[in-house]
């Protein structure tokens, strides 16, 4: 039975009516690597929540917001968040076949091996704001200006997903 937070539509399962997985079950599997649709794309006021547990001996993990999902010609990546253990949290974008300049400045590294986390991506008109466990860690100004084209989320690396919304 579908709830307010999770429901199934003719397009497949959706989380909070914004994310969907290509799985054919009533509820998407939160296995890593994970790929799912962002229903309607991004827009100011939209928020994505990723909850998970860092693996006990992590090297890295990535969360990417992409414009489409093509292996033939790589899709633009509006925002790639890459946690590199033990102390780097890198942001970047991939546009027209090229990576931009990495942003690396953070006040502290928020991830601890074998511990849970809650990451929130808040979309605003000019930027994304990234929160970890309720604290704003940094901003990333939009490099993809058509926010509605940002319609896929991909997650992979050394973590377990517990919830997406």
Coordinates of C-alpha atoms in Angstrom, one line a residue:
X1 CA 0.0 0.0 0.0
X2 CA 1.3 3.4 -0.9
X3 CA 1.8 6.1 1.7
X4 CA 2.0 9.9 1.4
X5 CA 5.8 9.6 1.4
X6 CA 6.1 6.7 -1.0
X7 CA 3.7 5.9 -3.8
X8 CA 3.6 4.1 -7.1
X9 CA 2.4 5.8 -10.3
X10 CA 2.1 4.7 -13.9
X11 CA 5.7 5.8 -14.3
X12 CA 6.9 3.6 -11.5
X13 CA 7.8 4.1 -7.9
X14 CA 8.4 7.6 -6.6
X15 CA 9.8 8.9 -3.4
X16 CA 8.1 12.0 -2.1
X17 CA 6.8 12.4 -5.6
X18 CA 10.2 13.6 -6.7
X19 CA 12.6 10.7 -7.0
X20 CA 12.0 7.4 -8.7
X21 CA 14.0 4.2 -9.3
X22 CA 13.7 2.1 -12.4
X23 CA 12.8 -0.9 -10.2
X24 CA 9.5 -2.6 -11.0
X25 CA 8.6 -3.2 -7.4
X26 CA 6.2 -1.1 -5.3
X27 CA 9.2 0.4 -3.5
X28 CA 12.5 1.2 -5.1
X29 CA 15.6 -0.7 -3.9
X30 CA 18.1 1.5 -2.3
X31 CA 21.1 -0.5 -3.4
X32 CA 24.4 1.1 -4.4
X33 CA 25.1 1.9 -7.2
X34 CA 21.7 3.7 -7.3
X35 CA 20.2 5.6 -10.2
X36 CA 16.8 7.2 -10.2
X37 CA 14.7 9.9 -11.8
X38 CA 14.0 13.3 -10.3
X39 CA 10.4 13.7 -11.3
X40 CA 9.9 17.1 -13.0
X41 CA 13.6 17.9 -12.7
X42 CA 15.0 20.4 -10.2
X43 CA 13.5 23.8 -9.4
X44 CA 14.0 26.5 -6.7
X45 CA 12.5 25.2 -3.5
X46 CA 13.0 21.5 -4.3
X47 CA 15.0 19.5 -1.8
X48 CA 16.6 16.1 -2.1
X49 CA 17.5 14.1 1.1
X50 CA 20.0 11.3 1.1
X51 CA 20.3 9.2 4.2
X52 CA 22.9 6.5 4.6
X53 CA 25.7 4.9 6.5
X54 CA 29.3 5.2 5.5
X55 CA 31.1 1.9 5.0
X56 CA 33.5 0.8 7.7
X57 CA 36.6 1.3 5.5
X58 CA 35.6 3.9 2.9
X59 CA 37.7 5.3 0.1
X60 CA 35.0 7.5 -1.5
X61 CA 31.4 7.9 -2.5
X62 CA 29.6 10.2 -5.0
X63 CA 26.2 11.7 -5.3
X64 CA 25.5 13.2 -8.7
X65 CA 22.6 15.2 -10.1
X66 CA 22.6 14.7 -13.9
X67 CA 20.8 16.0 -17.0
X68 CA 19.5 12.7 -18.4
X69 CA 21.0 9.2 -18.2
X70 CA 23.0 8.2 -21.3
X71 CA 26.0 6.0 -21.6
X72 CA 26.4 6.7 -25.3
X73 CA 27.2 10.4 -24.9
X74 CA 27.9 11.3 -21.2
X75 CA 25.1 13.4 -19.7
X76 CA 25.9 16.7 -18.2
X77 CA 26.4 16.6 -14.4
X78 CA 24.9 19.7 -12.8
X79 CA 26.4 18.8 -9.3
X80 CA 28.8 16.0 -8.3
X81 CA 29.5 15.7 -4.6
X82 CA 32.4 13.4 -4.0
X83 CA 33.5 12.5 -0.4
X84 CA 37.1 11.4 -0.5
X85 CA 38.3 9.9 2.7
X86 CA 39.8 10.8 5.1
X87 CA 39.2 14.6 4.6
X88 CA 38.0 15.9 1.2
X89 CA 34.5 16.8 0.0
X90 CA 34.8 17.9 -3.6
X91 CA 32.1 19.6 -5.8
X92 CA 32.2 19.9 -9.5
X93 CA 30.1 19.9 -12.7
X94 CA 30.5 18.2 -16.1
X95 CA 29.3 20.3 -19.0
X96 CA 29.6 19.7 -22.8
X97 CA 32.1 16.9 -22.2
X98 CA 34.4 18.7 -19.8
X99 CA 34.8 18.9 -16.0
X100 CA 34.8 22.4 -14.5
X101 CA 37.0 23.6 -11.7
X102 CA 36.7 21.6 -8.5
X103 CA 35.6 23.3 -5.3
X104 CA 37.1 21.8 -2.2
X105 CA 36.9 24.3 0.6
X106 CA 34.9 23.1 3.6
X107 CA 34.9 24.1 7.3
X108 CA 35.1 20.4 8.4
X109 CA 34.8 16.9 7.0
X110 CA 31.4 15.7 8.0
X111 CA 31.6 11.9 7.4
X112 CA 32.8 9.2 9.8
X113 CA 33.4 5.6 8.7
X114 CA 30.6 3.2 9.9
X115 CA 28.4 6.1 11.0
X116 CA 25.0 7.4 9.6
X117 CA 24.5 10.7 7.9
X118 CA 21.7 12.9 6.4
X119 CA 22.7 15.0 3.4
X120 CA 20.2 17.6 2.0
X121 CA 20.5 19.3 -1.3
X122 CA 18.4 22.5 -1.3
X123 CA 17.9 24.0 -4.8
X124 CA 17.6 27.8 -4.9
X125 CA 17.5 30.2 -7.9
X126 CA 21.3 30.8 -8.0
X127 CA 22.8 27.8 -6.2
X128 CA 22.5 24.5 -4.4
X129 CA 23.0 24.7 -0.6
X130 CA 24.3 21.4 0.9
X131 CA 23.5 20.5 4.5
X132 CA 24.9 17.5 6.5
X133 CA 23.1 16.4 9.6
X134 CA 21.2 19.7 9.7
X135 CA 24.3 22.0 9.3
X136 CA 25.0 24.0 6.1
X137 CA 28.4 22.9 4.9
X138 CA 28.7 24.8 1.6
X139 CA 27.0 26.3 -1.5
X140 CA 27.5 25.4 -5.1
X141 CA 26.4 28.0 -7.7
X142 CA 24.5 26.6 -10.7
X143 CA 26.6 25.8 -13.8
X144 CA 23.6 24.2 -15.5
X145 CA 21.1 27.0 -15.8
X146 CA 18.1 25.0 -17.0
X147 CA 17.2 23.5 -13.6
X148 CA 14.3 21.4 -15.0
X149 CA 16.9 19.5 -17.1
X150 CA 18.5 18.1 -13.9
X151 CA 16.4 15.0 -13.7
X152 CA 18.5 12.0 -12.6
X153 CA 20.3 11.2 -9.3
X154 CA 23.2 8.7 -9.2
X155 CA 24.8 7.4 -6.1
X156 CA 27.7 5.1 -5.8
X157 CA 30.8 4.2 -3.7
X158 CA 31.4 3.2 -0.2
X159 CA 28.1 3.7 1.6
X160 CA 24.7 2.1 2.2
X161 CA 21.6 4.0 1.5
X162 CA 18.8 4.0 4.1
X163 CA 16.4 6.6 2.7
X164 CA 15.9 8.9 -0.2
X165 CA 13.4 11.7 -0.4

